[in-house]
């Protein structure tokens, strides 16, 4: 036990599919044995996680009979109870079966869209039965390679119609479930609709009940598109839309690498953790990642331990940043306050506009002043490298 040992109150979660990942990739077969859902619950609990997340078919096979389904659910519920774990988030697998090869909610074929809705209603029932509070929609197959095949505006309309249908279903069932939409720019499709956090936030506002729906941003997904993840998360947080988060690591502009949290881009990971902690984000911290393909099961648990440990180390670094005298002094200099100007700008009025028009600004002096960001950034580097 040390200061970086995870505890339940840190709200760390893992998808069953993350520690259950067997290392299959497009070029090679599985390299590890199955980690059953019950084993995942037991091991993650021992390691200090708060809960797990699942796709319907991570737990219940697609071809299970109703009796089999009920037995599996009962055993899984018991494991959650036995090990003091929560089922935090549920989602539907709308990407694996060939029926979804050209999309689920955005498929051209009404039969496929209808089946996707039927499967989602069943998966929502399952998630609620297990105690889920959040339901994620990741539209992995909602996209195209062949743009001739569908009108992208129609695809968005169909997407909206399906999410609205499920909003209606959840309300009708009186479930207290919130939706979190997860954007991704591509993979497995050549291009996926609603490719980033900004696009998703705009889409949400067009739904029947925007308050019920937020986003589930993922580090890897924004980094695949070369974007600043913390900035995307900040926009969601500021809008009250950060319902869930998928933490992992990724080199920029590559395929979805799903690496251990913090294993790439330490500085980006630091500013992300700092953002979440500074803004008292109280949702689950979900690691949507998996162990390197080089690992056996022991490596999987090292991976899980590492994700949580790095988060807690960065949380401590964020605390140190906020109390670091030299950093805080520099910040005070570059973040000056001006009560009069701030009040003038805070709201438009003809009077405020008039006063602002008359103001004199010495823009030459303002433009000449150095900001000291080289020093500030180096202090951050020193802090992160343990030299400060
Ligand atoms: C991916 C996605 C998925 C989703 C998961 C839950 O790139 O494969 O990140 O892992 O997060 O399907 O919705
Ligand atoms: Mn994800
Ligand atoms: Mn992903």
GROMACS .gro file of C-alpha atoms and ligand atoms in nm:
model
  403
    1UNK     CA    1   0.000   0.000   0.000
    2UNK     CA    2   0.133   0.344  -0.089
    3UNK     CA    3  -0.018   0.682  -0.175
    4UNK     CA    4  -0.087   0.558  -0.528
    5UNK     CA    5  -0.281   0.248  -0.434
    6UNK     CA    6  -0.632   0.269  -0.586
    7UNK     CA    7  -0.938   0.257  -0.366
    8UNK     CA    8  -1.308   0.227  -0.443
    9UNK     CA    9  -1.368   0.600  -0.389
   10UNK     CA   10  -1.140   0.682  -0.683
   11UNK     CA   11  -1.415   0.540  -0.906
   12UNK     CA   12  -1.187   0.349  -1.142
   13UNK     CA   13  -1.367   0.115  -1.379
   14UNK     CA   14  -1.268  -0.125  -1.656
   15UNK     CA   15  -1.474  -0.270  -1.938
   16UNK     CA   16  -1.499  -0.648  -1.933
   17UNK     CA   17  -1.362  -0.628  -2.286
   18UNK     CA   18  -1.049  -0.440  -2.174
   19UNK     CA   19  -0.897  -0.688  -1.930
   20UNK     CA   20  -1.070  -0.956  -2.137
   21UNK     CA   21  -0.885  -0.851  -2.453
   22UNK     CA   22  -0.703  -1.156  -2.588
   23UNK     CA   23  -0.462  -0.974  -2.815
   24UNK     CA   24  -0.623  -1.060  -3.147
   25UNK     CA   25  -0.545  -0.799  -3.414
   26UNK     CA   26  -0.600  -0.783  -3.793
   27UNK     CA   27  -0.267  -0.961  -3.842
   28UNK     CA   28  -0.259  -1.220  -3.569
   29UNK     CA   29  -0.466  -1.447  -3.353
   30UNK     CA   30  -0.533  -1.449  -2.980
   31UNK     CA   31  -0.230  -1.472  -2.752
   32UNK     CA   32  -0.400  -1.502  -2.410
   33UNK     CA   33  -0.665  -1.721  -2.249
   34UNK     CA   34  -1.014  -1.598  -2.175
   35UNK     CA   35  -1.058  -1.387  -1.861
   36UNK     CA   36  -1.416  -1.466  -1.764
   37UNK     CA   37  -1.644  -1.182  -1.647
   38UNK     CA   38  -1.646  -1.326  -1.296
   39UNK     CA   39  -1.266  -1.351  -1.283
   40UNK     CA   40  -1.243  -0.990  -1.409
   41UNK     CA   41  -1.476  -0.872  -1.131
   42UNK     CA   42  -1.278  -1.061  -0.868
   43UNK     CA   43  -0.931  -0.948  -0.981
   44UNK     CA   44  -1.030  -0.586  -1.043
   45UNK     CA   45  -1.190  -0.569  -0.702
   46UNK     CA   46  -0.867  -0.696  -0.542
   47UNK     CA   47  -0.674  -0.430  -0.732
   48UNK     CA   48  -0.896  -0.151  -0.594
   49UNK     CA   49  -1.130  -0.078  -0.886
   50UNK     CA   50  -1.481   0.050  -0.820
   51UNK     CA   51  -1.665  -0.131  -1.092
   52UNK     CA   52  -1.691  -0.276  -1.438
   53UNK     CA   53  -1.867  -0.196  -1.765
   54UNK     CA   54  -1.996  -0.424  -2.034
   55UNK     CA   55  -2.141  -0.473  -2.378
   56UNK     CA   56  -2.446  -0.702  -2.376
   57UNK     CA   57  -2.248  -0.980  -2.546
   58UNK     CA   58  -1.944  -0.951  -2.318
   59UNK     CA   59  -2.167  -1.126  -2.066
   60UNK     CA   60  -2.453  -1.292  -2.253
   61UNK     CA   61  -2.366  -1.461  -2.584
   62UNK     CA   62  -2.577  -1.352  -2.880
   63UNK     CA   63  -2.725  -1.701  -2.914
   64UNK     CA   64  -2.802  -1.761  -2.543
   65UNK     CA   65  -3.150  -1.894  -2.464
   66UNK     CA   66  -3.361  -1.694  -2.213
   67UNK     CA   67  -3.286  -1.958  -1.947
   68UNK     CA   68  -2.912  -1.937  -2.010
   69UNK     CA   69  -2.930  -1.559  -2.004
   70UNK     CA   70  -3.101  -1.559  -1.666
   71UNK     CA   71  -2.850  -1.802  -1.516
   72UNK     CA   72  -2.552  -1.597  -1.644
   73UNK     CA   73  -2.701  -1.273  -1.513
   74UNK     CA   74  -2.774  -1.427  -1.173
   75UNK     CA   75  -2.418  -1.557  -1.136
   76UNK     CA   76  -2.270  -1.228  -1.247
   77UNK     CA   77  -2.487  -1.031  -1.004
   78UNK     CA   78  -2.370  -1.256  -0.725
   79UNK     CA   79  -2.006  -1.193  -0.821
   80UNK     CA   80  -2.065  -0.816  -0.814
   81UNK     CA   81  -2.214  -0.849  -0.465
   82UNK     CA   82  -1.950  -1.090  -0.340
   83UNK     CA   83  -1.663  -0.866  -0.447
   84UNK     CA   84  -1.826  -0.529  -0.368
   85UNK     CA   85  -1.817  -0.414  -0.729
   86UNK     CA   86  -2.064  -0.203  -0.929
   87UNK     CA   87  -2.181  -0.240  -1.286
   88UNK     CA   88  -2.145   0.125  -1.381
   89UNK     CA   89  -2.196   0.143  -1.756
   90UNK     CA   90  -2.366  -0.072  -2.014
   91UNK     CA   91  -2.359  -0.059  -2.392
   92UNK     CA   92  -2.474  -0.255  -2.694
   93UNK     CA   93  -2.247  -0.445  -2.926
   94UNK     CA   94  -2.365  -0.302  -3.257
   95UNK     CA   95  -2.046  -0.377  -3.447
   96UNK     CA   96  -1.937  -0.743  -3.429
   97UNK     CA   97  -2.201  -0.939  -3.615
   98UNK     CA   98  -2.193  -0.919  -3.999
   99UNK     CA   99  -2.548  -0.780  -3.994
  100UNK     CA  100  -2.392  -0.449  -3.883
  101UNK     CA  101  -2.129  -0.437  -4.156
  102UNK     CA  102  -2.280  -0.120  -4.304
  103UNK     CA  103  -2.395   0.038  -3.980
  104UNK     CA  104  -2.662  -0.019  -3.717
  105UNK     CA  105  -2.864   0.298  -3.653
  106UNK     CA  106  -2.745   0.452  -3.981
  107UNK     CA  107  -2.778   0.145  -4.203
  108UNK     CA  108  -2.965   0.197  -4.528
  109UNK     CA  109  -3.174  -0.109  -4.449
  110UNK     CA  110  -3.473  -0.044  -4.220
  111UNK     CA  111  -3.458  -0.409  -4.106
  112UNK     CA  112  -3.104  -0.362  -3.978
  113UNK     CA  113  -3.200  -0.040  -3.800
  114UNK     CA  114  -3.501  -0.210  -3.643
  115UNK     CA  115  -3.289  -0.503  -3.527
  116UNK     CA  116  -3.034  -0.259  -3.381
  117UNK     CA  117  -3.314  -0.096  -3.181
  118UNK     CA  118  -3.450  -0.431  -3.065
  119UNK     CA  119  -3.101  -0.541  -2.956
  120UNK     CA  120  -3.044  -0.207  -2.780
  121UNK     CA  121  -3.371  -0.228  -2.585
  122UNK     CA  122  -3.273  -0.575  -2.461
  123UNK     CA  123  -2.922  -0.457  -2.375
  124UNK     CA  124  -3.061  -0.157  -2.188
  125UNK     CA  125  -3.285  -0.392  -1.985
  126UNK     CA  126  -2.979  -0.604  -1.903
  127UNK     CA  127  -2.768  -0.304  -1.800
  128UNK     CA  128  -3.044  -0.166  -1.577
  129UNK     CA  129  -3.104  -0.505  -1.420
  130UNK     CA  130  -2.736  -0.508  -1.322
  131UNK     CA  131  -2.751  -0.156  -1.178
  132UNK     CA  132  -2.599   0.057  -1.456
  133UNK     CA  133  -2.639   0.434  -1.434
  134UNK     CA  134  -2.487   0.521  -1.769
  135UNK     CA  135  -2.550   0.383  -2.114
  136UNK     CA  136  -2.289   0.440  -2.383
  137UNK     CA  137  -2.341   0.459  -2.757
  138UNK     CA  138  -2.028   0.408  -2.960
  139UNK     CA  139  -2.118   0.395  -3.328
  140UNK     CA  140  -1.820   0.202  -3.452
  141UNK     CA  141  -1.993   0.086  -3.770
  142UNK     CA  142  -2.188   0.407  -3.827
  143UNK     CA  143  -1.994   0.533  -4.125
  144UNK     CA  144  -1.882   0.461  -4.477
  145UNK     CA  145  -1.599   0.363  -4.705
  146UNK     CA  146  -1.814   0.408  -5.014
  147UNK     CA  147  -1.963   0.758  -4.994
  148UNK     CA  148  -2.181   0.684  -5.297
  149UNK     CA  149  -2.379   0.439  -5.084
  150UNK     CA  150  -2.566   0.678  -4.856
  151UNK     CA  151  -2.656   1.040  -4.805
  152UNK     CA  152  -2.465   1.143  -4.490
  153UNK     CA  153  -2.742   1.387  -4.393
  154UNK     CA  154  -2.995   1.099  -4.404
  155UNK     CA  155  -2.755   0.895  -4.190
  156UNK     CA  156  -2.755   1.165  -3.923
  157UNK     CA  157  -3.137   1.180  -3.933
  158UNK     CA  158  -3.159   0.803  -3.885
  159UNK     CA  159  -2.907   0.819  -3.602
  160UNK     CA  160  -3.122   1.085  -3.431
  161UNK     CA  161  -3.441   0.888  -3.485
  162UNK     CA  162  -3.289   0.580  -3.318
  163UNK     CA  163  -3.142   0.764  -3.019
  164UNK     CA  164  -3.475   0.944  -2.974
  165UNK     CA  165  -3.656   0.610  -2.988
  166UNK     CA  166  -3.434   0.478  -2.707
  167UNK     CA  167  -3.478   0.797  -2.503
  168UNK     CA  168  -3.851   0.727  -2.530
  169UNK     CA  169  -3.800   0.365  -2.429
  170UNK     CA  170  -3.596   0.451  -2.119
  171UNK     CA  171  -3.852   0.709  -2.005
  172UNK     CA  172  -4.139   0.473  -2.067
  173UNK     CA  173  -3.970   0.205  -1.855
  174UNK     CA  174  -3.899   0.467  -1.585
  175UNK     CA  175  -3.532   0.373  -1.587
  176UNK     CA  176  -3.298   0.630  -1.437
  177UNK     CA  177  -3.034   0.596  -1.703
  178UNK     CA  178  -2.833   0.864  -1.876
  179UNK     CA  179  -2.688   0.825  -2.224
  180UNK     CA  180  -2.327   0.905  -2.317
  181UNK     CA  181  -2.235   0.924  -2.686
  182UNK     CA  182  -1.879   0.825  -2.778
  183UNK     CA  183  -1.728   0.978  -3.092
  184UNK     CA  184  -1.445   0.829  -3.299
  185UNK     CA  185  -1.314   0.955  -3.634
  186UNK     CA  186  -1.258   0.620  -3.807
  187UNK     CA  187  -1.188   0.249  -3.743
  188UNK     CA  188  -1.346   0.014  -3.804
  189UNK     CA  189  -1.517   0.227  -4.074
  190UNK     CA  190  -1.316   0.435  -4.318
  191UNK     CA  191  -1.499   0.738  -4.180
  192UNK     CA  192  -1.738   0.738  -3.885
  193UNK     CA  193  -2.025   0.989  -3.859
  194UNK     CA  194  -2.007   1.242  -3.572
  195UNK     CA  195  -1.628   1.201  -3.555
  196UNK     CA  196  -1.527   1.408  -3.254
  197UNK     CA  197  -1.649   1.553  -2.925
  198UNK     CA  198  -1.754   1.884  -3.079
  199UNK     CA  199  -1.965   1.714  -3.347
  200UNK     CA  200  -2.127   1.494  -3.084
  201UNK     CA  201  -2.210   1.786  -2.856
  202UNK     CA  202  -2.383   1.964  -3.142
  203UNK     CA  203  -2.580   1.649  -3.234
  204UNK     CA  204  -2.697   1.600  -2.874
  205UNK     CA  205  -2.865   1.940  -2.873
  206UNK     CA  206  -3.091   1.823  -3.158
  207UNK     CA  207  -3.226   1.523  -2.962
  208UNK     CA  208  -3.568   1.498  -2.795
  209UNK     CA  209  -3.422   1.528  -2.445
  210UNK     CA  210  -3.072   1.678  -2.465
  211UNK     CA  211  -3.046   1.689  -2.083
  212UNK     CA  212  -3.049   1.312  -2.067
  213UNK     CA  213  -2.757   1.278  -2.306
  214UNK     CA  214  -2.389   1.365  -2.265
  215UNK     CA  215  -2.061   1.248  -2.414
  216UNK     CA  216  -1.810   0.973  -2.348
  217UNK     CA  217  -1.486   1.113  -2.491
  218UNK     CA  218  -1.188   0.881  -2.539
  219UNK     CA  219  -0.822   0.990  -2.535
  220UNK     CA  220  -0.729   0.766  -2.827
  221UNK     CA  221  -1.015   0.882  -3.046
  222UNK     CA  222  -0.935   1.254  -3.034
  223UNK     CA  223  -0.564   1.175  -3.064
  224UNK     CA  224  -0.625   0.968  -3.377
  225UNK     CA  225  -0.752   1.293  -3.527
  226UNK     CA  226  -0.454   1.489  -3.392
  227UNK     CA  227  -0.669   1.691  -3.150
  228UNK     CA  228  -0.599   1.816  -2.798
  229UNK     CA  229  -0.800   1.579  -2.578
  230UNK     CA  230  -0.804   1.797  -2.266
  231UNK     CA  231  -0.953   2.080  -2.472
  232UNK     CA  232  -1.229   1.853  -2.600
  233UNK     CA  233  -1.302   1.729  -2.248
  234UNK     CA  234  -1.302   2.087  -2.118
  235UNK     CA  235  -1.573   2.182  -2.366
  236UNK     CA  236  -1.785   1.888  -2.253
  237UNK     CA  237  -1.724   1.961  -1.883
  238UNK     CA  238  -1.804   2.327  -1.921
  239UNK     CA  239  -2.130   2.237  -2.092
  240UNK     CA  240  -2.222   1.991  -1.814
  241UNK     CA  241  -2.198   1.708  -2.066
  242UNK     CA  242  -1.913   1.495  -1.936
  243UNK     CA  243  -2.113   1.190  -1.828
  244UNK     CA  244  -1.835   0.934  -1.870
  245UNK     CA  245  -1.476   0.917  -1.995
  246UNK     CA  246  -1.263   0.654  -2.170
  247UNK     CA  247  -0.903   0.682  -2.056
  248UNK     CA  248  -0.614   0.528  -2.245
  249UNK     CA  249  -0.306   0.641  -2.437
  250UNK     CA  250  -0.214   0.681  -2.797
  251UNK     CA  251   0.045   0.830  -3.026
  252UNK     CA  252  -0.111   1.097  -3.247
  253UNK     CA  253  -0.264   1.018  -3.586
  254UNK     CA  254  -0.248   0.640  -3.567
  255UNK     CA  255  -0.497   0.358  -3.545
  256UNK     CA  256  -0.673   0.308  -3.210
  257UNK     CA  257  -0.385   0.180  -2.999
  258UNK     CA  258  -0.573   0.158  -2.665
  259UNK     CA  259  -0.252   0.173  -2.462
  260UNK     CA  260  -0.222   0.180  -2.084
  261UNK     CA  261  -0.330   0.519  -1.948
  262UNK     CA  262  -0.037   0.762  -1.933
  263UNK     CA  263   0.200   0.535  -2.126
  264UNK     CA  264   0.225   0.796  -2.404
  265UNK     CA  265   0.204   1.176  -2.386
  266UNK     CA  266   0.258   1.217  -2.012
  267UNK     CA  267   0.209   1.592  -2.036
  268UNK     CA  268  -0.127   1.552  -2.212
  269UNK     CA  269  -0.232   1.295  -1.953
  270UNK     CA  270  -0.125   1.529  -1.672
  271UNK     CA  271  -0.332   1.820  -1.801
  272UNK     CA  272  -0.627   1.587  -1.849
  273UNK     CA  273  -0.613   1.458  -1.490
  274UNK     CA  274  -0.559   1.813  -1.364
  275UNK     CA  275  -0.867   1.927  -1.556
  276UNK     CA  276  -1.085   1.646  -1.418
  277UNK     CA  277  -0.964   1.699  -1.063
  278UNK     CA  278  -0.970   2.081  -1.070
  279UNK     CA  279  -1.330   2.069  -1.192
  280UNK     CA  280  -1.434   1.801  -0.942
  281UNK     CA  281  -1.549   1.560  -1.213
  282UNK     CA  282  -1.729   1.299  -1.005
  283UNK     CA  283  -1.812   1.044  -1.273
  284UNK     CA  284  -1.639   0.713  -1.327
  285UNK     CA  285  -1.283   0.704  -1.460
  286UNK     CA  286  -1.305   0.424  -1.712
  287UNK     CA  287  -0.995   0.271  -1.864
  288UNK     CA  288  -1.086   0.165  -2.217
  289UNK     CA  289  -0.753   0.010  -2.304
  290UNK     CA  290  -0.580  -0.324  -2.303
  291UNK     CA  291  -0.248  -0.489  -2.226
  292UNK     CA  292   0.021  -0.513  -2.492
  293UNK     CA  293  -0.008  -0.818  -2.715
  294UNK     CA  294   0.320  -0.938  -2.564
  295UNK     CA  295   0.153  -1.008  -2.228
  296UNK     CA  296   0.006  -1.310  -2.054
  297UNK     CA  297  -0.261  -1.279  -1.784
  298UNK     CA  298  -0.012  -1.147  -1.527
  299UNK     CA  299   0.069  -0.868  -1.770
  300UNK     CA  300  -0.302  -0.787  -1.794
  301UNK     CA  301  -0.319  -0.720  -1.420
  302UNK     CA  302   0.005  -0.519  -1.436
  303UNK     CA  303  -0.163  -0.316  -1.709
  304UNK     CA  304  -0.474  -0.257  -1.495
  305UNK     CA  305  -0.265  -0.165  -1.193
  306UNK     CA  306  -0.056   0.072  -1.406
  307UNK     CA  307  -0.357   0.262  -1.545
  308UNK     CA  308  -0.485   0.341  -1.194
  309UNK     CA  309  -0.141   0.408  -1.047
  310UNK     CA  310  -0.049   0.658  -1.317
  311UNK     CA  311  -0.382   0.837  -1.274
  312UNK     CA  312  -0.316   0.874  -0.899
  313UNK     CA  313   0.043   0.988  -0.953
  314UNK     CA  314  -0.078   1.255  -1.195
  315UNK     CA  315  -0.351   1.355  -0.950
  316UNK     CA  316  -0.082   1.413  -0.688
  317UNK     CA  317   0.126   1.608  -0.943
  318UNK     CA  318  -0.180   1.826  -1.012
  319UNK     CA  319  -0.206   1.898  -0.642
  320UNK     CA  320   0.163   1.992  -0.636
  321UNK     CA  321   0.115   2.215  -0.941
  322UNK     CA  322  -0.166   2.400  -0.766
  323UNK     CA  323   0.056   2.460  -0.463
  324UNK     CA  324   0.388   2.517  -0.639
  325UNK     CA  325   0.508   2.867  -0.538
  326UNK     CA  326   0.704   2.946  -0.857
  327UNK     CA  327   0.431   2.812  -1.085
  328UNK     CA  328   0.158   2.997  -0.898
  329UNK     CA  329   0.359   3.318  -0.902
  330UNK     CA  330   0.404   3.301  -1.279
  331UNK     CA  331   0.036   3.217  -1.325
  332UNK     CA  332  -0.065   3.517  -1.116
  333UNK     CA  333   0.140   3.734  -1.352
  334UNK     CA  334  -0.003   3.596  -1.675
  335UNK     CA  335  -0.361   3.573  -1.551
  336UNK     CA  336  -0.417   3.933  -1.437
  337UNK     CA  337  -0.759   4.048  -1.321
  338UNK     CA  338  -0.924   4.376  -1.409
  339UNK     CA  339  -1.256   4.415  -1.234
  340UNK     CA  340  -1.368   4.715  -1.439
  341UNK     CA  341  -1.295   4.566  -1.781
  342UNK     CA  342  -1.426   4.224  -1.685
  343UNK     CA  343  -1.752   4.371  -1.570
  344UNK     CA  344  -1.781   4.578  -1.888
  345UNK     CA  345  -1.729   4.273  -2.107
  346UNK     CA  346  -1.945   4.036  -1.909
  347UNK     CA  347  -2.271   4.152  -2.068
  348UNK     CA  348  -2.359   4.361  -2.368
  349UNK     CA  349  -2.540   4.688  -2.308
  350UNK     CA  350  -2.534   5.008  -2.511
  351UNK     CA  351  -2.369   5.179  -2.212
  352UNK     CA  352  -2.098   4.914  -2.183
  353UNK     CA  353  -2.036   4.935  -2.556
  354UNK     CA  354  -2.005   5.312  -2.530
  355UNK     CA  355  -1.752   5.296  -2.244
  356UNK     CA  356  -1.553   5.030  -2.426
  357UNK     CA  357  -1.541   5.241  -2.742
  358UNK     CA  358  -1.375   5.524  -2.547
  359UNK     CA  359  -1.107   5.313  -2.379
  360UNK     CA  360  -0.743   5.379  -2.466
  361UNK     CA  361  -0.517   5.076  -2.505
  362UNK     CA  362  -0.139   5.089  -2.538
  363UNK     CA  363  -0.128   4.798  -2.778
  364UNK     CA  364   0.244   4.846  -2.854
  365UNK     CA  365   0.335   4.793  -2.489
  366UNK     CA  366   0.079   4.513  -2.456
  367UNK     CA  367   0.220   4.335  -2.759
  368UNK     CA  368   0.584   4.369  -2.648
  369UNK     CA  369   0.547   4.210  -2.310
  370UNK     CA  370   0.695   3.857  -2.283
  371UNK     CA  371   0.477   3.607  -2.102
  372UNK     CA  372   0.733   3.376  -1.948
  373UNK     CA  373   0.573   3.058  -2.081
  374UNK     CA  374   0.913   2.898  -2.150
  375UNK     CA  375   0.987   2.918  -1.780
  376UNK     CA  376   0.636   2.805  -1.686
  377UNK     CA  377   0.642   2.504  -1.915
  378UNK     CA  378   0.987   2.399  -1.794
  379UNK     CA  379   0.863   2.415  -1.435
  380UNK     CA  380   0.588   2.173  -1.539
  381UNK     CA  381   0.846   1.944  -1.699
  382UNK     CA  382   1.061   1.957  -1.384
  383UNK     CA  383   0.756   1.874  -1.177
  384UNK     CA  384   0.653   1.583  -1.398
  385UNK     CA  385   1.005   1.443  -1.410
  386UNK     CA  386   1.032   1.461  -1.033
  387UNK     CA  387   1.304   1.728  -1.020
  388UNK     CA  388   1.103   2.019  -0.881
  389LIG     C1  389  -1.334   0.134  -2.961
  389LIG     C2  390  -1.428   0.194  -2.861
  389LIG     C3  391  -1.501   0.093  -2.779
  389LIG     C4  392  -1.614   0.152  -2.699
  389LIG     C5  393  -1.695   0.042  -2.640
  389LIG     C6  394  -1.798   0.090  -2.544
  389LIG     O1  395  -1.260   0.211  -3.019
  389LIG     O2  396  -1.335   0.013  -2.981
  389LIG     O3  397  -1.354   0.281  -2.781
  389LIG     O4  398  -1.410   0.027  -2.694
  389LIG     O5  399  -1.568   0.238  -2.601
  389LIG     O6  400  -1.753  -0.027  -2.742
  389LIG     O7  401  -1.887   0.168  -2.603
  390LIG    MN1  402  -1.404   0.369  -2.594
  391LIG    MN1  403  -1.149   0.320  -2.868
   0.00000   0.00000   0.00000
